[in-house]
PDB file of C-alpha atoms and ligand atoms in Angstrom:
ATOM      1  CA  UNK N  15      26.787-223.703  16.780  1.00 78.00           C
ATOM      2  CA  UNK N  16      23.990-226.084  16.067  1.00 93.00           C
ATOM      3  CA  UNK N  17      22.325-225.637  12.726  1.00 97.00           C
ATOM      4  CA  UNK N  18      18.675-224.798  12.133  1.00 98.00           C
ATOM      5  CA  UNK N  19      17.079-227.617  10.140  1.00 98.00           C
ATOM      6  CA  UNK N  20      15.562-226.418   6.872  1.00 98.00           C
ATOM      7  CA  UNK N  21      12.288-228.322   6.809  1.00 98.00           C
ATOM      8  CA  UNK N  22      11.712-229.026   3.151  1.00 98.00           C
ATOM      9  CA  UNK N  23       8.515-230.924   3.864  1.00 98.00           C
ATOM     10  CA  UNK N  24       7.007-227.920   5.591  1.00 98.00           C
ATOM     11  CA  UNK N  25       8.100-225.388   2.944  1.00 98.00           C
ATOM     12  CA  UNK N  26       6.855-227.783   0.232  1.00 98.00           C
ATOM     13  CA  UNK N  27       3.514-228.112   2.029  1.00 98.00           C
ATOM     14  CA  UNK N  28       3.082-224.294   2.063  1.00 98.00           C
ATOM     15  CA  UNK N  29       3.859-224.081  -1.642  1.00 98.00           C
ATOM     16  CA  UNK N  30       1.513-226.987  -2.421  1.00 98.00           C
ATOM     17  CA  UNK N  31      -1.324-225.256  -0.525  1.00 98.00           C
ATOM     18  CA  UNK N  32      -0.803-222.252  -2.852  1.00 97.00           C
ATOM     19  CA  UNK N  33      -0.723-224.500  -5.923  1.00 98.00           C
ATOM     20  CA  UNK N  34      -3.870-226.285  -4.817  1.00 98.00           C
ATOM     21  CA  UNK N  35      -5.656-222.959  -4.910  1.00 98.00           C
ATOM     22  CA  UNK N  36      -4.203-222.201  -8.384  1.00 98.00           C
ATOM     23  CA  UNK N  37      -5.405-225.610  -9.613  1.00 98.00           C
ATOM     24  CA  UNK N  38      -8.866-224.913  -8.173  1.00 98.00           C
ATOM     25  CA  UNK N  39      -8.966-221.512  -9.969  1.00 97.00           C
ATOM     26  CA  UNK N  40      -8.125-223.232 -13.240  1.00 97.00           C
ATOM     27  CA  UNK N  41     -10.902-225.752 -12.638  1.00 96.00           C
ATOM     28  CA  UNK N  42     -13.372-222.928 -12.263  1.00 96.00           C
ATOM     29  CA  UNK N  43     -12.357-221.932 -15.758  1.00 94.00           C
ATOM     30  CA  UNK N  44     -13.002-225.494 -16.959  1.00 94.00           C
ATOM     31  CA  UNK N  45      -9.283-226.515 -17.089  1.00 96.00           C
ATOM     32  CA  UNK N  46      -7.729-229.428 -15.259  1.00 97.00           C
ATOM     33  CA  UNK N  47      -3.959-229.174 -15.393  1.00 98.00           C
ATOM     34  CA  UNK N  48      -2.478-232.434 -16.663  1.00 98.00           C
ATOM     35  CA  UNK N  49       0.942-234.119 -16.367  1.00 98.00           C
ATOM     36  CA  UNK N  50       2.002-236.978 -18.609  1.00 98.00           C
ATOM     37  CA  UNK N  51       4.361-239.290 -16.687  1.00 98.00           C
ATOM     38  CA  UNK N  52       6.570-241.817 -18.397  1.00 98.00           C
ATOM     39  CA  UNK N  53       8.770-244.372 -16.619  1.00 98.00           C
ATOM     40  CA  UNK N  54      10.739-246.915 -18.599  1.00 98.00           C
ATOM     41  CA  UNK N  55      11.947-250.013 -16.730  1.00 98.00           C
ATOM     42  CA  UNK N  56      11.789-251.143 -13.137  1.00 96.00           C
ATOM     43  CA  UNK N  57      14.471-249.178 -11.297  1.00 96.00           C
ATOM     44  CA  UNK N  58      13.198-249.163  -7.699  1.00 94.00           C
ATOM     45  CA  UNK N  59      14.330-245.602  -6.917  1.00 94.00           C
ATOM     46  CA  UNK N  60      12.754-244.258 -10.116  1.00 97.00           C
ATOM     47  CA  UNK N  61       9.511-246.123  -9.337  1.00 97.00           C
ATOM     48  CA  UNK N  62       9.263-244.553  -5.920  1.00 95.00           C
ATOM     49  CA  UNK N  63      10.034-241.042  -7.316  1.00 96.00           C
ATOM     50  CA  UNK N  64       7.347-241.455 -10.008  1.00 97.00           C
ATOM     51  CA  UNK N  65       4.828-242.719  -7.480  1.00 97.00           C
ATOM     52  CA  UNK N  66       5.571-239.750  -5.244  1.00 97.00           C
ATOM     53  CA  UNK N  67       5.113-237.376  -8.206  1.00 97.00           C
ATOM     54  CA  UNK N  68       1.778-238.944  -9.126  1.00 97.00           C
ATOM     55  CA  UNK N  69       0.502-238.821  -5.496  1.00 97.00           C
ATOM     56  CA  UNK N  70       1.485-235.125  -5.290  1.00 97.00           C
ATOM     57  CA  UNK N  71      -0.482-234.403  -8.453  1.00 98.00           C
ATOM     58  CA  UNK N  72      -3.505-236.052  -7.034  1.00 98.00           C
ATOM     59  CA  UNK N  73      -3.140-234.142  -3.744  1.00 97.00           C
ATOM     60  CA  UNK N  74      -3.294-230.782  -5.424  1.00 98.00           C
ATOM     61  CA  UNK N  75      -5.729-231.535  -8.201  1.00 98.00           C
ATOM     62  CA  UNK N  76      -3.534-232.158 -11.262  1.00 98.00           C
ATOM     63  CA  UNK N  77      -4.565-235.003 -13.556  1.00 98.00           C
ATOM     64  CA  UNK N  78      -1.764-237.439 -14.188  1.00 97.00           C
ATOM     65  CA  UNK N  79      -1.475-239.777 -17.101  1.00 98.00           C
ATOM     66  CA  UNK N  80       0.627-242.683 -15.786  1.00 97.00           C
ATOM     67  CA  UNK N  81       2.700-244.673 -18.320  1.00 98.00           C
ATOM     68  CA  UNK N  82       4.978-247.399 -16.962  1.00 98.00           C
ATOM     69  CA  UNK N  83       6.679-249.047 -19.813  1.00 98.00           C
ATOM     70  CA  UNK N  84       8.810-252.219 -20.072  1.00 98.00           C
ATOM     71  CA  UNK N  85      12.597-251.875 -19.937  1.00 98.00           C
ATOM     72  CA  UNK N  86      12.740-253.181 -23.588  1.00 98.00           C
ATOM     73  CA  UNK N  87      10.561-250.322 -24.961  1.00 98.00           C
ATOM     74  CA  UNK N  88      12.126-249.037 -28.127  1.00 98.00           C
ATOM     75  CA  UNK N  89      13.271-245.518 -28.814  1.00 98.00           C
ATOM     76  CA  UNK N  90      10.693-245.327 -31.600  1.00 98.00           C
ATOM     77  CA  UNK N  91       7.770-246.303 -29.342  1.00 98.00           C
ATOM     78  CA  UNK N  92       8.896-243.921 -26.631  1.00 98.00           C
ATOM     79  CA  UNK N  93       9.084-241.012 -29.125  1.00 98.00           C
ATOM     80  CA  UNK N  94       5.682-241.962 -30.492  1.00 98.00           C
ATOM     81  CA  UNK N  95       4.187-241.738 -26.946  1.00 98.00           C
ATOM     82  CA  UNK N  96       5.884-238.356 -26.363  1.00 98.00           C
ATOM     83  CA  UNK N  97       4.512-237.053 -29.689  1.00 98.00           C
ATOM     84  CA  UNK N  98       1.010-238.186 -28.728  1.00 98.00           C
ATOM     85  CA  UNK N  99       1.350-236.264 -25.457  1.00 98.00           C
ATOM     86  CA  UNK N 100       2.757-233.224 -27.269  1.00 98.00           C
ATOM     87  CA  UNK N 101      -0.448-233.127 -29.307  1.00 98.00           C
ATOM     88  CA  UNK N 102      -2.839-233.850 -26.384  1.00 98.00           C
ATOM     89  CA  UNK N 103      -4.454-230.623 -25.055  1.00 96.00           C
ATOM     90  CA  UNK N 104      -5.232-232.393 -21.720  1.00 97.00           C
ATOM     91  CA  UNK N 105      -1.492-232.707 -21.053  1.00 98.00           C
ATOM     92  CA  UNK N 106       0.270-229.530 -20.011  1.00 98.00           C
ATOM     93  CA  UNK N 107       3.530-231.102 -18.906  1.00 98.00           C
ATOM     94  CA  UNK N 108       5.518-234.188 -19.859  1.00 98.00           C
ATOM     95  CA  UNK N 109       7.882-235.929 -17.478  1.00 98.00           C
ATOM     96  CA  UNK N 110      10.221-238.709 -18.698  1.00 98.00           C
ATOM     97  CA  UNK N 111      11.825-240.102 -15.570  1.00 98.00           C
ATOM     98  CA  UNK N 112      15.676-240.351 -15.869  1.00 98.00           C
ATOM     99  CA  UNK N 113      17.862-242.334 -16.097  1.00 97.00           C
ATOM    100  CA  UNK N 114      16.584-244.200 -19.169  1.00 98.00           C
ATOM    101  CA  UNK N 115      17.731-247.712 -20.119  1.00 98.00           C
ATOM    102  CA  UNK N 116      21.099-247.777 -21.891  1.00 97.00           C
ATOM    103  CA  UNK N 117      19.677-248.619 -25.346  1.00 98.00           C
ATOM    104  CA  UNK N 118      17.708-245.363 -25.378  1.00 98.00           C
ATOM    105  CA  UNK N 119      19.342-242.117 -26.526  1.00 98.00           C
ATOM    106  CA  UNK N 120      18.426-239.682 -23.722  1.00 98.00           C
ATOM    107  CA  UNK N 121      19.292-236.455 -25.621  1.00 98.00           C
ATOM    108  CA  UNK N 122      16.989-237.454 -28.485  1.00 98.00           C
ATOM    109  CA  UNK N 123      14.166-238.225 -26.065  1.00 98.00           C
ATOM    110  CA  UNK N 124      14.513-234.875 -24.321  1.00 98.00           C
ATOM    111  CA  UNK N 125      14.569-233.135 -27.734  1.00 98.00           C
ATOM    112  CA  UNK N 126      11.302-234.829 -28.665  1.00 98.00           C
ATOM    113  CA  UNK N 127       9.416-233.224 -25.798  1.00 98.00           C
ATOM    114  CA  UNK N 128       7.743-229.991 -26.845  1.00 98.00           C
ATOM    115  CA  UNK N 129       9.579-227.100 -25.082  1.00 98.00           C
ATOM    116  CA  UNK N 130       6.098-225.701 -24.128  1.00 98.00           C
ATOM    117  CA  UNK N 131       5.434-228.948 -22.152  1.00 98.00           C
ATOM    118  CA  UNK N 132       8.964-229.485 -20.858  1.00 98.00           C
ATOM    119  CA  UNK N 133       8.149-229.058 -17.141  1.00 98.00           C
ATOM    120  CA  UNK N 134      11.491-230.648 -16.164  1.00 98.00           C
ATOM    121  CA  UNK N 135      13.273-227.823 -17.948  1.00 98.00           C
ATOM    122  CA  UNK N 136      15.646-230.318 -19.633  1.00 98.00           C
ATOM    123  CA  UNK N 137      14.987-229.376 -23.313  1.00 98.00           C
ATOM    124  CA  UNK N 138      17.929-227.406 -24.894  1.00 98.00           C
ATOM    125  CA  UNK N 139      15.536-224.591 -25.756  1.00 98.00           C
ATOM    126  CA  UNK N 140      14.629-224.163 -22.117  1.00 98.00           C
ATOM    127  CA  UNK N 141      18.234-224.628 -20.943  1.00 98.00           C
ATOM    128  CA  UNK N 142      19.320-221.953 -23.474  1.00 98.00           C
ATOM    129  CA  UNK N 143      16.643-219.506 -22.311  1.00 98.00           C
ATOM    130  CA  UNK N 144      17.522-220.132 -18.674  1.00 98.00           C
ATOM    131  CA  UNK N 145      21.214-219.427 -19.350  1.00 98.00           C
ATOM    132  CA  UNK N 146      20.363-216.267 -21.257  1.00 98.00           C
ATOM    133  CA  UNK N 147      18.156-215.096 -18.330  1.00 97.00           C
ATOM    134  CA  UNK N 148      14.936-215.385 -20.316  1.00 97.00           C
ATOM    135  CA  UNK N 149      11.674-216.776 -18.944  1.00 97.00           C
ATOM    136  CA  UNK N 150      11.678-220.582 -19.183  1.00 98.00           C
ATOM    137  CA  UNK N 151      10.676-223.726 -17.292  1.00 98.00           C
ATOM    138  CA  UNK N 152      13.363-224.005 -14.600  1.00 98.00           C
ATOM    139  CA  UNK N 153      14.719-227.455 -13.695  1.00 98.00           C
ATOM    140  CA  UNK N 154      12.921-228.617 -10.551  1.00 98.00           C
ATOM    141  CA  UNK N 155      15.731-229.553  -8.191  1.00 98.00           C
ATOM    142  CA  UNK N 156      17.774-226.343  -8.642  1.00 98.00           C
ATOM    143  CA  UNK N 157      14.610-224.262  -8.534  1.00 98.00           C
ATOM    144  CA  UNK N 158      13.535-226.052  -5.337  1.00 98.00           C
ATOM    145  CA  UNK N 159      16.947-225.380  -3.721  1.00 98.00           C
ATOM    146  CA  UNK N 160      16.650-221.675  -4.456  1.00 98.00           C
ATOM    147  CA  UNK N 161      13.101-221.641  -2.982  1.00 98.00           C
ATOM    148  CA  UNK N 162      14.445-223.350   0.148  1.00 98.00           C
ATOM    149  CA  UNK N 163      17.163-220.706   0.571  1.00 98.00           C
ATOM    150  CA  UNK N 164      14.866-217.770  -0.149  1.00 98.00           C
ATOM    151  CA  UNK N 165      12.055-219.007   2.059  1.00 97.00           C
ATOM    152  CA  UNK N 166      14.503-219.643   4.929  1.00 98.00           C
ATOM    153  CA  UNK N 167      15.709-216.002   4.745  1.00 98.00           C
ATOM    154  CA  UNK N 168      19.228-216.995   3.536  1.00 98.00           C
ATOM    155  CA  UNK N 169      20.928-214.359   1.361  1.00 97.00           C
ATOM    156  CA  UNK N 170      22.038-215.727  -1.996  1.00 98.00           C
ATOM    157  CA  UNK N 171      23.156-212.337  -3.281  1.00 98.00           C
ATOM    158  CA  UNK N 172      26.892-211.903  -2.704  1.00 98.00           C
ATOM    159  CA  UNK N 173      27.292-215.346  -1.167  1.00 98.00           C
ATOM    160  CA  UNK N 174      30.081-217.728  -2.274  1.00 98.00           C
ATOM    161  CA  UNK N 175      28.222-220.883  -3.225  1.00 99.00           C
ATOM    162  CA  UNK N 176      30.260-224.027  -3.762  1.00 99.00           C
ATOM    163  CA  UNK N 177      28.416-226.736  -5.679  1.00 99.00           C
ATOM    164  CA  UNK N 178      29.762-230.250  -5.550  1.00 98.00           C
ATOM    165  CA  UNK N 179      28.524-232.083  -8.627  1.00 98.00           C
ATOM    166  CA  UNK N 180      28.123-231.072 -12.292  1.00 98.00           C
ATOM    167  CA  UNK N 181      25.176-233.079 -13.483  1.00 98.00           C
ATOM    168  CA  UNK N 182      22.796-231.796 -16.132  1.00 97.00           C
ATOM    169  CA  UNK N 183      19.927-232.144 -13.643  1.00 98.00           C
ATOM    170  CA  UNK N 184      21.451-230.283 -10.655  1.00 98.00           C
ATOM    171  CA  UNK N 185      25.003-228.822 -10.741  1.00 98.00           C
ATOM    172  CA  UNK N 186      25.149-227.245 -14.170  1.00 98.00           C
ATOM    173  CA  UNK N 187      21.693-225.594 -14.151  1.00 98.00           C
ATOM    174  CA  UNK N 188      21.981-224.511 -10.533  1.00 98.00           C
ATOM    175  CA  UNK N 189      25.328-222.775 -11.161  1.00 98.00           C
ATOM    176  CA  UNK N 190      23.710-220.842 -13.998  1.00 98.00           C
ATOM    177  CA  UNK N 191      20.659-219.876 -12.015  1.00 98.00           C
ATOM    178  CA  UNK N 192      22.757-218.621  -9.110  1.00 98.00           C
ATOM    179  CA  UNK N 193      24.839-216.297 -11.267  1.00 98.00           C
ATOM    180  CA  UNK N 194      21.885-214.595 -12.913  1.00 98.00           C
ATOM    181  CA  UNK N 195      21.422-210.900 -12.248  1.00 97.00           C
ATOM    182  CA  UNK N 196      18.386-211.389 -10.091  1.00 95.00           C
ATOM    183  CA  UNK N 197      17.422-211.434  -6.393  1.00 92.00           C
ATOM    184  CA  UNK N 198      17.479-215.253  -6.598  1.00 97.00           C
ATOM    185  CA  UNK N 199      21.016-215.094  -8.035  1.00 98.00           C
ATOM    186  CA  UNK N 200      23.924-212.606  -7.821  1.00 98.00           C
ATOM    187  CA  UNK N 201      26.010-215.255  -6.081  1.00 98.00           C
ATOM    188  CA  UNK N 202      29.664-216.058  -6.707  1.00 98.00           C
ATOM    189  CA  UNK N 203      29.689-219.712  -7.721  1.00 99.00           C
ATOM    190  CA  UNK N 204      32.397-222.430  -7.735  1.00 99.00           C
ATOM    191  CA  UNK N 205      31.568-225.758  -9.292  1.00 98.00           C
ATOM    192  CA  UNK N 206      33.530-228.741  -8.028  1.00 98.00           C
ATOM    193  CA  UNK N 207      33.388-232.298  -9.396  1.00 98.00           C
ATOM    194  CA  UNK N 208      35.119-235.690  -9.361  1.00 95.00           C
ATOM    195  CA  UNK N 209      38.273-234.256 -10.989  1.00 97.00           C
ATOM    196  CA  UNK N 210      38.585-231.347  -8.552  1.00 98.00           C
ATOM    197  CA  UNK N 211      41.909-231.485  -6.671  1.00 98.00           C
ATOM    198  CA  UNK N 212      41.576-230.766  -2.964  1.00 98.00           C
ATOM    199  CA  UNK N 213      37.806-230.418  -2.721  1.00 98.00           C
ATOM    200  CA  UNK N 214      38.011-229.227   0.896  1.00 98.00           C
ATOM    201  CA  UNK N 215      40.136-226.202  -0.194  1.00 98.00           C
ATOM    202  CA  UNK N 216      37.002-224.954  -1.996  1.00 98.00           C
ATOM    203  CA  UNK N 217      34.236-226.083   0.355  1.00 99.00           C
ATOM    204  CA  UNK N 218      36.003-224.384   3.317  1.00 98.00           C
ATOM    205  CA  UNK N 219      35.633-221.043   1.515  1.00 98.00           C
ATOM    206  CA  UNK N 220      31.893-221.502   0.966  1.00 99.00           C
ATOM    207  CA  UNK N 221      29.101-219.503   2.589  1.00 99.00           C
ATOM    208  CA  UNK N 222      26.760-222.076   1.077  1.00 99.00           C
ATOM    209  CA  UNK N 223      27.712-225.674   0.157  1.00 99.00           C
ATOM    210  CA  UNK N 224      25.407-227.579  -2.161  1.00 99.00           C
ATOM    211  CA  UNK N 225      26.301-231.296  -2.184  1.00 98.00           C
ATOM    212  CA  UNK N 226      25.075-233.049  -5.297  1.00 98.00           C
ATOM    213  CA  UNK N 227      27.752-235.695  -5.829  1.00 98.00           C
ATOM    214  CA  UNK N 228      25.660-238.870  -5.232  1.00 97.00           C
ATOM    215  CA  UNK N 229      27.996-240.306  -2.648  1.00 97.00           C
ATOM    216  CA  UNK N 230      27.581-240.530   1.166  1.00 98.00           C
ATOM    217  CA  UNK N 231      30.020-238.596   3.389  1.00 97.00           C
ATOM    218  CA  UNK N 232      31.261-236.386   0.512  1.00 98.00           C
ATOM    219  CA  UNK N 233      31.055-233.427   2.878  1.00 98.00           C
ATOM    220  CA  UNK N 234      32.379-233.869   6.433  1.00 98.00           C
ATOM    221  CA  UNK N 235      32.683-231.300   9.270  1.00 98.00           C
ATOM    222  CA  UNK N 236      36.385-230.621   8.638  1.00 98.00           C
ATOM    223  CA  UNK N 237      35.496-229.465   5.106  1.00 98.00           C
ATOM    224  CA  UNK N 238      33.266-226.525   6.038  1.00 98.00           C
ATOM    225  CA  UNK N 239      33.606-223.291   7.956  1.00 98.00           C
ATOM    226  CA  UNK N 240      31.617-222.309  11.037  1.00 98.00           C
ATOM    227  CA  UNK N 241      28.188-220.919  10.137  1.00 98.00           C
ATOM    228  CA  UNK N 242      28.035-222.428   6.699  1.00 98.00           C
ATOM    229  CA  UNK N 243      24.659-223.208   4.999  1.00 99.00           C
ATOM    230  CA  UNK N 244      24.496-226.767   3.767  1.00 99.00           C
ATOM    231  CA  UNK N 245      22.083-228.083   1.199  1.00 99.00           C
ATOM    232  CA  UNK N 246      22.201-231.827   0.736  1.00 98.00           C
ATOM    233  CA  UNK N 247      20.846-233.044  -2.615  1.00 98.00           C
ATOM    234  CA  UNK N 248      22.131-236.654  -2.223  1.00 97.00           C
ATOM    235  CA  UNK N 249      19.690-239.599  -1.980  1.00 96.00           C
ATOM    236  CA  UNK N 250      21.779-242.697  -1.311  1.00 97.00           C
ATOM    237  CA  UNK N 251      20.500-246.089  -0.191  1.00 95.00           C
ATOM    238  CA  UNK N 252      22.749-247.744   2.410  1.00 95.00           C
ATOM    239  CA  UNK N 253      22.179-251.189   3.747  1.00 96.00           C
ATOM    240  CA  UNK N 254      20.497-251.278   7.126  1.00 96.00           C
ATOM    241  CA  UNK N 255      19.407-254.582   8.583  1.00 97.00           C
ATOM    242  CA  UNK N 256      17.423-252.822  11.313  1.00 97.00           C
ATOM    243  CA  UNK N 257      15.018-251.408   8.725  1.00 96.00           C
ATOM    244  CA  UNK N 258      12.132-253.436   7.380  1.00 95.00           C
ATOM    245  CA  UNK N 259      13.027-252.610   3.741  1.00 95.00           C
ATOM    246  CA  UNK N 260      16.743-253.448   4.443  1.00 96.00           C
ATOM    247  CA  UNK N 261      18.133-249.955   3.701  1.00 96.00           C
ATOM    248  CA  UNK N 262      17.970-246.347   4.831  1.00 96.00           C
ATOM    249  CA  UNK N 263      18.349-243.140   2.891  1.00 95.00           C
ATOM    250  CA  UNK N 264      21.311-240.863   3.515  1.00 97.00           C
ATOM    251  CA  UNK N 265      22.489-237.728   1.760  1.00 98.00           C
ATOM    252  CA  UNK N 266      25.968-236.709   0.610  1.00 98.00           C
ATOM    253  CA  UNK N 267      26.692-234.880   3.863  1.00 98.00           C
ATOM    254  CA  UNK N 268      27.811-236.373   7.170  1.00 98.00           C
ATOM    255  CA  UNK N 269      24.728-234.783   8.750  1.00 98.00           C
ATOM    256  CA  UNK N 270      25.414-235.113  12.497  1.00 97.00           C
ATOM    257  CA  UNK N 271      28.938-233.699  12.440  1.00 97.00           C
ATOM    258  CA  UNK N 272      28.232-230.961   9.890  1.00 98.00           C
ATOM    259  CA  UNK N 273      25.043-229.975  11.795  1.00 98.00           C
ATOM    260  CA  UNK N 274      27.212-229.003  14.789  1.00 98.00           C
ATOM    261  CA  UNK N 275      29.099-226.442  12.679  1.00 98.00           C
ATOM    262  CA  UNK N 276      26.594-225.098  10.233  1.00 98.00           C
ATOM    263  CA  UNK N 277      23.944-222.310  10.645  1.00 98.00           C
ATOM    264  CA  UNK N 278      21.407-224.086   8.397  1.00 98.00           C
ATOM    265  CA  UNK N 279      21.259-227.605   6.998  1.00 98.00           C
ATOM    266  CA  UNK N 280      18.744-229.731   5.059  1.00 98.00           C
ATOM    267  CA  UNK N 281      17.976-233.261   6.228  1.00 98.00           C
ATOM    268  CA  UNK N 282      17.713-236.344   4.005  1.00 98.00           C
ATOM    269  CA  UNK N 283      14.937-237.319   3.613  1.00 96.00           C
ATOM    270  CA  UNK N 284      12.721-234.277   4.064  1.00 97.00           C
ATOM    271  CA  UNK N 285      14.940-231.532   2.651  1.00 98.00           C
ATOM    272  CA  UNK N 286      15.424-231.033  -1.075  1.00 98.00           C
ATOM    273  CA  UNK N 287      13.304-234.053  -2.254  1.00 97.00           C
ATOM    274  CA  UNK N 288       9.798-232.656  -1.442  1.00 97.00           C
ATOM    275  CA  UNK N 289      10.798-229.394  -3.128  1.00 98.00           C
ATOM    276  CA  UNK N 290      11.769-231.069  -6.442  1.00 98.00           C
ATOM    277  CA  UNK N 291       8.323-232.504  -6.713  1.00 98.00           C
ATOM    278  CA  UNK N 292       6.675-229.248  -5.719  1.00 98.00           C
ATOM    279  CA  UNK N 293       8.503-227.326  -8.441  1.00 98.00           C
ATOM    280  CA  UNK N 294       7.304-229.910 -10.969  1.00 98.00           C
ATOM    281  CA  UNK N 295       3.746-229.201  -9.850  1.00 98.00           C
ATOM    282  CA  UNK N 296       4.495-225.456 -10.104  1.00 98.00           C
ATOM    283  CA  UNK N 297       5.756-225.766 -13.672  1.00 98.00           C
ATOM    284  CA  UNK N 298       2.688-227.883 -14.641  1.00 98.00           C
ATOM    285  CA  UNK N 299       0.328-225.298 -13.251  1.00 98.00           C
ATOM    286  CA  UNK N 300       2.259-222.496 -14.991  1.00 98.00           C
ATOM    287  CA  UNK N 301       2.064-224.433 -18.301  1.00 98.00           C
ATOM    288  CA  UNK N 302      -1.697-224.898 -17.921  1.00 98.00           C
ATOM    289  CA  UNK N 303      -2.128-221.182 -17.238  1.00 96.00           C
ATOM    290  CA  UNK N 304      -0.103-220.377 -20.312  1.00 94.00           C
ATOM    291  CA  UNK N 305      -2.165-222.744 -22.434  1.00 90.00           C
ATOM    292  CA  UNK N 306      -5.267-220.726 -21.721  1.00 82.00           C
ATOM    293  CA  UNK N 307      -3.274-217.431 -21.736  1.00 74.00           C
ATOM    294  CA  UNK N 308      -4.015-216.483 -18.079  1.00 59.00           C
TER     295      UNK N 308
HETATM  296  N1  GUN W 420      15.782-238.233 -12.290  1.00 94.89           N
HETATM  297  C1  GUN W 420      16.347-237.670 -11.191  1.00 94.89           C
HETATM  298  N2  GUN W 420      15.851-236.437 -10.969  1.00 94.89           N
HETATM  299  C2  GUN W 420      14.964-236.209 -12.034  1.00 94.89           C
HETATM  300  C3  GUN W 420      14.122-235.115 -12.348  1.00 94.89           C
HETATM  301  O1  GUN W 420      14.120-234.056 -11.673  1.00 94.89           O
HETATM  302  N3  GUN W 420      13.375-235.287 -13.429  1.00 94.89           N
HETATM  303  C4  GUN W 420      13.397-236.431 -14.144  1.00 94.89           C
HETATM  304  N4  GUN W 420      12.613-236.519 -15.235  1.00 94.89           N
HETATM  305  N5  GUN W 420      14.167-237.451 -13.917  1.00 94.89           N
HETATM  306  C5  GUN W 420      14.904-237.338 -12.792  1.00 94.89           C
END
C-alpha cells in the first residue's frame, strides 16, 4: 500500500477562503477582526511561526497588532501589555507565542489572558470547558488535526487513536477532544510518552497514530500496522548543508518508509502546520462574531 498524502496546505486554503468571506461579512457590519500577537525573545522557530500567523491574518483580512519584545521583558510588563489588549475592543484574540523565556512564569501569563480572547485555548477556563464538553475556544493544533481527519473522510468514531506525546499544546487536549461524545470524537484513545515502555506495542495497535513527540524518526515502519493513518505533528530542524539556510524540516515520522505501509499520511512541512494557523484565524473570527453577538 502507498499512502494518500493528506494535503494540509490545500485543506487550509479551502478553510481560509471560507474565513475570508466571514471576515468580509464582519467588515460590512463595520467590524475588523483583530489579533494581538506577542513574541518575547528571538527564538528563530518562534519568529517564523509568528510571521506566518501575521501573514495569514493579512491574507484573510484580520488586523494584527504585532508586538515583538526583548528577551529581558519582565513578567510585569508582559502582563501589563496583555491587560491592555484585554481591554482593547479592536482586539478579539490574544496570542502569546510559547515557549516563553525561562524567567517568565508561563501559567501566570496564560491566566492573565481574558478567556473571551484566548484564541489559543490555553486558559484553564477554556481547557475546563473543553474537557467538560462545553463550547470553548479549542486549541489550534488538535482542532486542526481533527479537521484534517474529518475533511479527508477518515472515521474518528470507533477508531483506536494512539497519541505519542503528552504536551499541554497537543497531546493532552487532543486526547480529550477525541474522547468527547461527538462526531469529531467517540474514539478510543491511548496516550504514550517518554516513559512509555515498549512504544511499538501500542502504536502497532493503532488505526490512527498521531506523532507529537518532537523527535525525528520516533515512528518507523515496523511500529505501525498496514493501512494505518499517520498524522505527523513534529517540526524538527535537521542540519542539511545542501540547503541554503543550512537545515531542513522533518517530522517525527520516518515519512518514506511509513508512507509505504499507511493508508493516509501527513507530510512535514505542509501537513498539520498550515492547519494550526488556520484554526487560530477561525477562533479569532469566532471571537469577533461573539463580540458583536452575531
Ligand atoms: N508554540 C507552539 N505551538 C503554539 C501554539 O499553538 N500557540 C502558541 N501561542 N504558542 C505555540
